[in-house]
mmCIF file of C-alpha atoms and ligand atoms in Angstrom:
data_model
loop_
_atom_site.group_PDB
_atom_site.id
_atom_site.type_symbol
_atom_site.label_atom_id
_atom_site.label_comp_id
_atom_site.label_asym_id
_atom_site.label_seq_id
_atom_site.Cartn_x
_atom_site.Cartn_y
_atom_site.Cartn_z
ATOM 1 C CA MET R 1 -7.037 11.828 -27.068
ATOM 2 C CA SER R 2 -4.938 13.587 -29.855
ATOM 3 C CA ASP R 3 -1.219 13.505 -30.067
ATOM 4 C CA SER R 4 -1.492 17.322 -29.351
ATOM 5 C CA ASP R 5 -3.151 16.175 -26.045
ATOM 6 C CA THR R 6 0.652 15.300 -25.064
ATOM 7 C CA PRO R 7 2.197 17.230 -22.332
ATOM 8 C CA GLN R 8 5.720 18.805 -21.912
ATOM 9 C CA GLY R 9 8.348 16.659 -20.879
ATOM 10 C CA ASP R 10 7.402 13.178 -22.313
ATOM 11 C CA THR R 11 9.305 11.844 -25.108
ATOM 12 C CA ALA R 12 8.996 7.890 -25.064
ATOM 13 C CA ALA R 13 7.434 6.670 -28.425
ATOM 14 C CA ARG R 14 5.659 3.246 -26.649
ATOM 15 C CA PRO R 15 2.043 4.542 -25.606
ATOM 16 C CA PRO R 16 1.944 5.526 -22.348
ATOM 17 C CA VAL R 17 0.603 3.106 -19.558
ATOM 18 C CA ILE R 18 -1.229 6.228 -17.941
ATOM 19 C CA ARG R 19 -2.407 9.227 -19.281
ATOM 20 C CA VAL R 20 -4.281 12.393 -16.962
ATOM 21 C CA ARG R 21 -5.924 15.029 -18.519
ATOM 22 C CA ASP R 22 -6.868 18.252 -16.717
ATOM 23 C CA LEU R 23 -7.616 16.508 -13.254
ATOM 24 C CA VAL R 24 -9.390 18.229 -10.890
ATOM 25 C CA VAL R 25 -10.759 17.249 -7.158
ATOM 26 C CA ARG R 26 -12.652 19.433 -5.259
ATOM 27 C CA TYR R 27 -13.178 18.198 -1.361
ATOM 28 C CA GLU R 28 -16.484 19.679 -0.255
ATOM 29 C CA THR R 29 -16.252 21.293 3.008
ATOM 30 C CA PRO R 30 -18.531 21.572 6.174
ATOM 31 C CA ARG R 31 -18.598 25.282 5.857
ATOM 32 C CA GLY R 32 -18.072 27.339 2.631
ATOM 33 C CA PRO R 33 -16.956 26.597 -0.007
ATOM 34 C CA ALA R 34 -15.340 23.422 -1.892
ATOM 35 C CA VAL R 35 -11.554 23.259 -1.887
ATOM 36 C CA THR R 36 -9.898 23.035 -5.502
ATOM 37 C CA VAL R 37 -7.102 19.969 -4.929
ATOM 38 C CA LEU R 38 -5.920 18.850 -8.274
ATOM 39 C CA ASP R 39 -6.700 22.021 -10.682
ATOM 40 C CA GLY R 40 -5.492 20.583 -13.995
ATOM 41 C CA ILE R 41 -3.295 17.832 -13.400
ATOM 42 C CA THR R 42 -1.818 16.857 -16.923
ATOM 43 C CA PHE R 43 0.914 14.344 -16.982
ATOM 44 C CA ASP R 44 2.076 10.756 -18.744
ATOM 45 C CA VAL R 45 3.030 7.654 -17.014
ATOM 46 C CA GLU R 46 5.630 5.533 -19.264
ATOM 47 C CA CYS R 47 5.814 1.809 -19.305
ATOM 48 C CA GLY R 48 8.091 0.226 -16.866
ATOM 49 C CA GLU R 49 9.707 3.668 -15.444
ATOM 50 C CA THR R 50 9.504 5.291 -12.001
ATOM 51 C CA LEU R 51 8.093 8.166 -11.310
ATOM 52 C CA VAL R 52 8.164 10.163 -8.116
ATOM 53 C CA ILE R 53 5.717 12.497 -7.545
ATOM 54 C CA MET R 54 6.802 15.116 -4.983
ATOM 55 C CA GLY R 55 5.790 18.434 -3.302
ATOM 56 C CA GLY R 56 5.077 20.060 0.097
ATOM 57 C CA SER R 57 2.706 18.956 2.578
ATOM 58 C CA GLY R 58 -1.086 18.785 1.301
ATOM 59 C CA CYS R 59 0.024 19.827 -1.393
ATOM 60 C CA GLY R 60 -2.135 16.960 -3.545
ATOM 61 C CA LYS R 61 -0.067 13.742 -3.925
ATOM 62 C CA SER R 62 -1.994 11.388 -1.592
ATOM 63 C CA THR R 63 -5.041 13.119 -3.735
ATOM 64 C CA LEU R 64 -3.239 12.625 -6.615
ATOM 65 C CA LEU R 65 -2.752 8.681 -5.786
ATOM 66 C CA ASN R 66 -6.223 7.608 -4.934
ATOM 67 C CA CYS R 67 -7.439 9.599 -8.047
ATOM 68 C CA LEU R 68 -5.475 7.014 -10.224
ATOM 69 C CA ILE R 69 -5.888 3.797 -7.990
ATOM 70 C CA GLY R 70 -9.768 5.054 -8.261
ATOM 71 C CA GLU R 71 -10.799 5.663 -4.706
ATOM 72 C CA ILE R 72 -11.797 9.682 -5.306
ATOM 73 C CA GLN R 73 -13.738 10.226 -8.398
ATOM 74 C CA PRO R 74 -12.534 13.897 -9.777
ATOM 75 C CA ALA R 75 -14.579 16.934 -10.562
ATOM 76 C CA GLY R 76 -12.997 16.623 -13.678
ATOM 77 C CA GLY R 77 -10.287 15.166 -16.353
ATOM 78 C CA ARG R 78 -9.776 12.103 -17.467
ATOM 79 C CA ILE R 79 -7.132 9.385 -16.336
ATOM 80 C CA VAL R 80 -6.569 6.921 -19.637
ATOM 81 C CA TYR R 81 -4.456 3.137 -18.443
ATOM 82 C CA HIS R 82 -2.876 1.526 -21.469
ATOM 83 C CA LEU R 83 -2.386 -2.333 -20.167
ATOM 84 C CA PRO R 84 -1.786 -5.011 -22.496
ATOM 85 C CA GLU R 85 -4.309 -7.291 -20.717
ATOM 86 C CA LEU R 86 -7.209 -4.971 -20.958
ATOM 87 C CA GLY R 87 -6.202 -2.464 -23.582
ATOM 88 C CA GLU R 88 -7.362 1.263 -23.239
ATOM 89 C CA VAL R 89 -9.917 1.865 -19.797
ATOM 90 C CA ASP R 90 -10.653 5.321 -19.217
ATOM 91 C CA LEU R 91 -11.332 5.177 -15.250
ATOM 92 C CA CYS R 92 -13.380 7.963 -14.907
ATOM 93 C CA GLY R 93 -15.995 6.530 -17.045
ATOM 94 C CA ALA R 94 -15.124 2.915 -16.204
ATOM 95 C CA ASN R 95 -18.261 0.366 -14.429
ATOM 96 C CA ASP R 96 -17.833 -1.855 -11.745
ATOM 97 C CA VAL R 97 -16.242 -4.451 -13.878
ATOM 98 C CA GLN R 98 -14.081 -2.733 -15.411
ATOM 99 C CA ARG R 99 -12.679 -0.930 -12.785
ATOM 100 C CA ASN R 100 -12.212 -4.487 -10.915
ATOM 101 C CA ASP R 101 -10.520 -5.938 -13.550
ATOM 102 C CA LEU R 102 -7.981 -2.790 -13.912
ATOM 103 C CA ARG R 103 -7.763 -2.701 -9.743
ATOM 104 C CA LYS R 104 -6.254 -6.455 -9.660
ATOM 105 C CA GLN R 105 -3.331 -5.128 -11.961
ATOM 106 C CA PHE R 106 -2.471 -2.270 -9.285
ATOM 107 C CA GLY R 107 -0.323 -3.138 -6.294
ATOM 108 C CA ILE R 108 -0.122 -0.509 -3.621
ATOM 109 C CA LEU R 109 1.840 -0.166 -0.843
ATOM 110 C CA PHE R 110 0.156 2.047 1.648
ATOM 111 C CA GLN R 111 2.021 4.517 3.921
ATOM 112 C CA SER R 112 1.278 2.148 6.609
ATOM 113 C CA GLY R 113 1.623 -0.956 5.260
ATOM 114 C CA ALA R 114 -1.629 -1.798 6.125
ATOM 115 C CA LEU R 115 -1.014 -5.331 7.305
ATOM 116 C CA PHE R 116 -4.280 -6.760 9.058
ATOM 117 C CA SER R 117 -2.868 -7.162 12.761
ATOM 118 C CA SER R 118 -4.973 -10.786 13.648
ATOM 119 C CA LEU R 119 -3.200 -12.664 10.503
ATOM 120 C CA THR R 120 0.293 -13.291 10.052
ATOM 121 C CA VAL R 121 2.748 -12.521 7.544
ATOM 122 C CA ALA R 122 2.041 -15.233 5.531
ATOM 123 C CA ASP R 123 -1.788 -14.935 5.516
ATOM 124 C CA ASN R 124 -1.727 -11.204 4.850
ATOM 125 C CA VAL R 125 0.088 -11.788 1.621
ATOM 126 C CA ALA R 126 -2.314 -14.694 0.780
ATOM 127 C CA LEU R 127 -5.258 -12.192 1.590
ATOM 128 C CA PRO R 128 -5.672 -11.046 -2.412
ATOM 129 C CA LEU R 129 -4.739 -14.525 -3.909
ATOM 130 C CA ARG R 130 -7.545 -16.147 -1.686
ATOM 131 C CA GLU R 131 -9.755 -13.429 -2.477
ATOM 132 C CA HIS R 132 -9.286 -12.283 -6.533
ATOM 133 C CA SER R 133 -7.799 -15.892 -7.982
ATOM 134 C CA HIS R 134 -8.767 -19.056 -8.080
ATOM 135 C CA VAL R 135 -5.570 -20.920 -7.239
ATOM 136 C CA ASP R 136 -5.076 -24.420 -6.015
ATOM 137 C CA PRO R 137 -4.423 -23.167 -1.821
ATOM 138 C CA THR R 138 -0.927 -25.377 -2.370
ATOM 139 C CA ILE R 139 -0.004 -23.244 -5.400
ATOM 140 C CA ILE R 140 -1.019 -20.046 -3.254
ATOM 141 C CA ASP R 141 1.997 -21.149 -0.505
ATOM 142 C CA ILE R 142 4.610 -21.691 -2.920
ATOM 143 C CA VAL R 143 3.720 -18.029 -4.741
ATOM 144 C CA VAL R 144 3.529 -16.518 -0.536
ATOM 145 C CA ALA R 145 6.468 -17.980 -0.318
ATOM 146 C CA MET R 146 8.380 -16.445 -3.396
ATOM 147 C CA LYS R 147 7.066 -13.350 -2.948
ATOM 148 C CA LEU R 148 8.184 -13.038 0.833
ATOM 149 C CA GLN R 149 11.795 -14.630 -0.737
ATOM 150 C CA GLN R 150 11.405 -11.592 -3.256
ATOM 151 C CA VAL R 151 11.443 -9.439 -0.046
ATOM 152 C CA HIS R 152 13.895 -11.046 2.411
ATOM 153 C CA MET R 153 10.885 -12.189 4.810
ATOM 154 C CA LEU R 154 10.777 -15.453 4.130
ATOM 155 C CA PRO R 155 11.982 -15.795 7.846
ATOM 156 C CA HIS R 156 9.373 -14.120 9.529
ATOM 157 C CA ARG R 157 6.096 -15.792 7.376
ATOM 158 C CA ASP R 158 4.627 -16.875 10.830
ATOM 159 C CA LYS R 159 5.166 -13.865 12.989
ATOM 160 C CA PHE R 160 2.150 -10.890 13.576
ATOM 161 C CA PRO R 161 2.500 -7.550 12.516
ATOM 162 C CA SER R 162 2.533 -6.722 16.023
ATOM 163 C CA GLN R 163 5.903 -8.420 16.069
ATOM 164 C CA LEU R 164 7.490 -6.962 12.866
ATOM 165 C CA SER R 165 10.010 -3.517 12.748
ATOM 166 C CA GLY R 166 8.581 -0.895 10.668
ATOM 167 C CA GLY R 167 10.647 -1.731 7.819
ATOM 168 C CA GLN R 168 9.883 -4.999 8.068
ATOM 169 C CA LYS R 169 5.952 -4.601 7.973
ATOM 170 C CA LYS R 170 6.889 -2.133 4.526
ATOM 171 C CA ARG R 171 8.479 -5.371 3.257
ATOM 172 C CA ALA R 172 5.325 -7.561 4.255
ATOM 173 C CA GLY R 173 3.375 -5.047 2.879
ATOM 174 C CA LEU R 174 4.894 -4.899 -0.337
ATOM 175 C CA ALA R 175 5.272 -8.376 -0.729
ATOM 176 C CA ARG R 176 1.341 -8.147 -0.225
ATOM 177 C CA ALA R 177 1.041 -5.797 -3.109
ATOM 178 C CA THR R 178 2.591 -8.061 -5.652
ATOM 179 C CA ALA R 179 0.721 -10.865 -4.918
ATOM 180 C CA LEU R 180 -1.300 -10.756 -7.663
ATOM 181 C CA ASP R 181 1.536 -9.756 -10.143
ATOM 182 C CA PRO R 182 0.639 -6.143 -10.784
ATOM 183 C CA GLN R 183 1.484 -4.220 -13.656
ATOM 184 C CA ILE R 184 1.506 -1.010 -11.772
ATOM 185 C CA LEU R 185 3.016 -0.767 -8.257
ATOM 186 C CA TYR R 186 1.562 2.459 -6.259
ATOM 187 C CA TYR R 187 3.903 3.680 -2.921
ATOM 188 C CA ASP R 188 2.841 6.732 -0.843
ATOM 189 C CA GLU R 189 5.325 7.855 1.400
ATOM 190 C CA PRO R 190 7.465 4.335 1.171
ATOM 191 C CA SER R 191 10.440 5.520 3.525
ATOM 192 C CA ALA R 192 7.486 7.383 6.120
ATOM 193 C CA GLY R 193 8.634 6.443 9.678
ATOM 194 C CA LEU R 194 11.519 5.063 9.151
ATOM 195 C CA ASP R 195 15.742 5.551 9.940
ATOM 196 C CA PRO R 196 17.866 6.682 7.454
ATOM 197 C CA VAL R 197 19.340 2.766 7.158
ATOM 198 C CA THR R 198 15.751 1.068 6.467
ATOM 199 C CA SER R 199 14.456 3.973 4.264
ATOM 200 C CA THR R 200 17.812 2.960 1.671
ATOM 201 C CA ALA R 201 16.791 -0.614 1.785
ATOM 202 C CA ILE R 202 12.899 -0.382 0.847
ATOM 203 C CA ASP R 203 14.617 2.399 -2.124
ATOM 204 C CA GLU R 204 16.853 -0.651 -3.067
ATOM 205 C CA LEU R 205 14.199 -3.097 -2.524
ATOM 206 C CA ILE R 206 11.727 -0.852 -4.834
ATOM 207 C CA MET R 207 14.147 -0.658 -7.668
ATOM 208 C CA SER R 208 15.058 -4.086 -7.577
ATOM 209 C CA LEU R 209 11.652 -5.183 -7.537
ATOM 210 C CA SER R 210 10.602 -2.088 -10.353
ATOM 211 C CA GLY R 211 13.488 -4.343 -12.474
ATOM 212 C CA LYS R 212 12.641 -7.508 -12.084
ATOM 213 C CA LEU R 213 9.196 -7.266 -12.639
ATOM 214 C CA LYS R 214 9.180 -4.946 -14.864
ATOM 215 C CA VAL R 215 6.398 -2.863 -13.330
ATOM 216 C CA THR R 216 5.733 0.665 -13.992
ATOM 217 C CA SER R 217 6.438 2.063 -10.484
ATOM 218 C CA ILE R 218 4.547 5.555 -8.969
ATOM 219 C CA VAL R 219 5.509 6.596 -5.705
ATOM 220 C CA VAL R 220 4.504 9.810 -3.663
ATOM 221 C CA THR R 221 7.335 11.059 -1.121
ATOM 222 C CA HIS R 222 8.702 14.013 -0.090
ATOM 223 C CA GLU R 223 11.816 12.723 1.142
ATOM 224 C CA MET R 224 13.866 14.192 -1.359
ATOM 225 C CA ASP R 225 17.085 11.424 -0.353
ATOM 226 C CA SER R 226 14.759 8.362 -1.808
ATOM 227 C CA ALA R 227 12.924 10.387 -4.930
ATOM 228 C CA PHE R 228 16.966 11.363 -6.108
ATOM 229 C CA ARG R 229 17.385 7.416 -5.238
ATOM 230 C CA ILE R 230 15.100 5.999 -7.063
ATOM 231 C CA ALA R 231 13.067 7.784 -10.027
ATOM 232 C CA ASP R 232 13.359 7.834 -13.595
ATOM 233 C CA ARG R 233 11.329 11.222 -14.222
ATOM 234 C CA MET R 234 9.845 13.185 -11.776
ATOM 235 C CA VAL R 235 6.865 15.246 -11.118
ATOM 236 C CA MET R 236 6.961 18.096 -8.931
ATOM 237 C CA LEU R 237 3.167 19.679 -7.735
ATOM 238 C CA ASP R 238 2.190 23.175 -6.361
ATOM 239 C CA ARG R 239 -0.439 24.135 -5.030
ATOM 240 C CA GLY R 240 -2.568 21.226 -7.039
ATOM 241 C CA ARG R 241 -0.856 21.910 -10.202
ATOM 242 C CA VAL R 242 2.223 20.587 -11.897
ATOM 243 C CA LEU R 243 4.816 22.839 -11.542
ATOM 244 C CA ARG R 244 7.696 20.821 -13.006
ATOM 245 C CA ILE R 245 7.782 17.022 -15.089
ATOM 246 C CA GLY R 246 11.047 15.696 -16.521
ATOM 247 C CA PRO R 247 14.110 13.090 -16.130
ATOM 248 C CA ARG R 248 15.951 12.688 -12.976
ATOM 249 C CA HIS R 249 18.694 14.665 -14.370
ATOM 250 C CA GLU R 250 16.752 17.749 -14.755
ATOM 251 C CA PHE R 251 16.006 18.181 -11.610
ATOM 252 C CA GLU R 252 19.429 17.222 -10.470
ATOM 253 C CA THR R 253 20.715 20.011 -12.271
ATOM 254 C CA ILE R 254 17.944 22.388 -10.779
ATOM 255 C CA ARG R 255 18.800 20.569 -7.245
ATOM 256 C CA ASP R 256 23.003 21.198 -7.613
ATOM 257 C CA ALA R 257 22.495 24.862 -9.343
ATOM 258 C CA ALA R 258 24.096 27.584 -7.399
ATOM 259 C CA PRO R 259 21.082 29.018 -5.382
ATOM 260 C CA ASP R 260 21.614 32.718 -7.956
ATOM 261 C CA SER R 261 21.415 31.478 -10.590
ATOM 262 C CA PHE R 262 18.026 31.259 -11.064
ATOM 263 C CA GLU R 263 15.729 34.208 -12.835
ATOM 264 C CA THR R 264 12.024 33.086 -11.263
ATOM 265 C CA ARG R 265 11.090 32.317 -8.243
ATOM 266 C CA GLU R 266 9.499 29.396 -9.155
ATOM 267 C CA GLU R 267 12.642 28.042 -9.660
ATOM 268 C CA GLN R 268 14.213 29.199 -6.879
ATOM 269 C CA LEU R 269 11.577 28.053 -4.938
ATOM 270 C CA MET R 270 12.246 23.987 -6.360
ATOM 271 C CA HIS R 271 16.067 24.639 -5.830
ATOM 272 C CA GLN R 272 15.277 25.223 -1.546
ATOM 273 C CA PHE R 273 12.995 22.457 -1.819
ATOM 274 C CA LEU R 274 14.870 19.718 -3.579
ATOM 275 C CA ASN R 275 17.825 21.058 -1.484
ATOM 276 C CA GLY R 276 15.499 20.275 2.019
ATOM 277 C CA ASN R 277 16.684 23.639 3.535
ATOM 278 C CA ALA R 278 15.329 26.417 4.970
ATOM 279 C CA SER R 279 18.321 28.867 3.977
ATOM 280 C CA GLY R 280 18.260 29.991 0.086
ATOM 281 C CA PRO R 281 17.275 33.644 -2.071
ATOM 282 C CA LEU R 282 13.967 33.520 -1.008
ATOM 283 C CA THR R 283 15.261 33.493 2.704
ATOM 284 C CA GLU R 284 17.909 36.014 2.005
ATOM 285 C CA SER R 285 15.799 38.571 -0.231
ATOM 286 C CA ASP R 286 12.336 39.771 1.026
ATOM 287 C CA GLY R 287 11.191 36.258 2.900
ATOM 288 C CA PRO R 288 9.446 33.677 1.617
ATOM 289 C CA ASN R 289 5.627 33.663 1.535
ATOM 290 C CA GLU R 290 3.168 31.488 4.290
ATOM 291 C CA TYR R 291 2.815 29.068 1.278
ATOM 292 C CA GLU R 292 6.440 29.271 0.507
ATOM 293 C CA ARG R 293 7.407 28.454 4.028
ATOM 294 C CA ILE R 294 5.484 26.141 5.063
ATOM 295 C CA LEU R 295 6.655 24.112 1.445
ATOM 296 C CA LEU R 296 9.910 24.424 2.543
ATOM 297 C CA GLU R 297 8.961 23.397 6.128
ATOM 298 C CA SER R 298 7.892 20.229 4.307
ATOM 299 C CA SER R 299 11.011 18.778 2.542
ATOM 300 C CA THR R 300 13.063 16.785 4.368
ATOM 301 C CA PHE R 301 16.411 14.552 3.952
ATOM 302 C CA ALA R 302 17.241 11.841 5.632
ATOM 303 C CA ARG R 303 20.401 11.744 6.222
HETATM 304 N N1 ADP Z 1 -11.303 13.697 2.808
HETATM 305 C C1 ADP Z 1 -10.663 15.144 2.732
HETATM 306 N N2 ADP Z 1 -11.647 16.085 2.961
HETATM 307 C C2 ADP Z 1 -11.393 17.506 2.670
HETATM 308 N N3 ADP Z 1 -9.825 17.771 2.938
HETATM 309 C C3 ADP Z 1 -9.353 17.146 2.078
HETATM 310 C C4 ADP Z 1 -9.122 15.508 2.254
HETATM 311 N N4 ADP Z 1 -8.255 14.901 1.954
HETATM 312 C C5 ADP Z 1 -7.210 15.771 2.125
HETATM 313 N N5 ADP Z 1 -8.159 17.282 1.922
HETATM 314 C C6 ADP Z 1 -6.935 18.160 2.294
HETATM 315 O O1 ADP Z 1 -6.237 18.645 0.600
HETATM 316 C C7 ADP Z 1 -5.083 18.994 0.318
HETATM 317 C C8 ADP Z 1 -4.343 17.520 0.163
HETATM 318 O O2 ADP Z 1 -4.451 16.820 0.614
HETATM 319 P P1 ADP Z 1 -3.518 15.840 0.248
HETATM 320 O O3 ADP Z 1 -3.695 15.033 -0.930
HETATM 321 O O4 ADP Z 1 -3.576 14.465 1.213
HETATM 322 O O5 ADP Z 1 -2.187 16.275 0.602
HETATM 323 P P2 ADP Z 1 0.094 15.380 0.057
HETATM 324 O O6 ADP Z 1 -0.632 14.200 0.079
HETATM 325 O O7 ADP Z 1 0.402 15.789 -0.602
HETATM 326 O O8 ADP Z 1 -0.185 15.917 1.711
HETATM 327 C C9 ADP Z 1 -4.934 19.547 1.792
HETATM 328 O O9 ADP Z 1 -5.326 20.236 1.828
HETATM 329 C C10 ADP Z 1 -5.509 18.792 3.081
HETATM 330 O O10 ADP Z 1 -5.887 19.224 4.103
HETATM 331 MG MG1 MG Z 2 0.250 12.395 1.330
#
C-alpha cells in the first residue's frame, strides 16, 4: 500500500491501526441482481482513537463492522491491520490461524450484549478466558473480578442475564469484551434501547475504558448525542460510501452552522442529520427525496 493511498482526513504520523481501502460488499438477493451495500469505502483508523461510524438506518454501518471483524468477506478491497503483537495482517487474505490470532485482539460489544442466558455474569466474562487462554482457574477468577469492577458490575457477578437491566447487560457485555485485553474494541449501537441517563453512563464507560486500557475504539451509532460525546473522529456513511470523515470539531461546525449557510445539498443533508431534526433547508425548499427522508427520520437524539 503506498503513501498516496492515504485518504483525506487522516493526519496522524503513527501508522494507522487499520487501513480500509476500496471496500466493496454485495449481498445476494433471492430474485434479481446482488445489491451493493458498501461501495468503495476507504478510511484509516488511528491507534488509540475513538472513531464513530454513523449514518442512516440501512446505510451499511453493521455490514462495515462485520467486515472489520472478519465476519463478512468483502467482494473487493482490503482491510489491513497493523498491531504491535502481530505486525501487518491483511484480513481479507489471512489464513484461519492469522484470522483467529487477529480476532483475539478484538473485543466486541454487540447490540444486544449477546450474553449467554444460562451462564451467570461472572461465567459469561470468564468464557473467553477459558476458551482462548491457558490461564489458571484461580487467576481467571481474579481477572473476571477486575473486569467486572472496571464496569461497576462486581456486585452482580452471580446474577443471570434475565435478572439484569438493559444497561447492566451492556456493562456485563463490555466486561466480557475486555476479558482478553483486546487492542481494539468494537461497539455496535451501544446505547440502542437505553434511556438517556443509562446511555450517557455507557458513553462515559466507553470513554473511561478507552483512556484506561489505551485501546482503539470503533463505535457504530446513529445516536447523535452519543456520537458527539465520545468521538475523536467521525465517519459519515451515505448509501455505502464515505460521505465525510474528519475530527469531531468539523462535524460540530457543520451541526452548529446556520441552516442556510450551506452551498451543497450534501452539506445541507449532513446538517439536518447531525441535528436530528426533519426541518431545515431541504424540507423547506423542494422537500427531501425518499432516500433523504429515510435518512433524516433515522437520525435520533437521546434527549
Ligand atoms: N445478510 C444480508 N443479506 C441481504 N441484505 C442485507 C443483509 N444484511 C444487511 N442487508 C442490507 O444491507 C443494507 C445495509 O444493512 P446494515 O449494514 O445492517 O445497515 P445499518 O447497520 O447501517 O442499519 C440494508 O439495506 C440491509 O437491508
Ligand atoms: Mg446496524
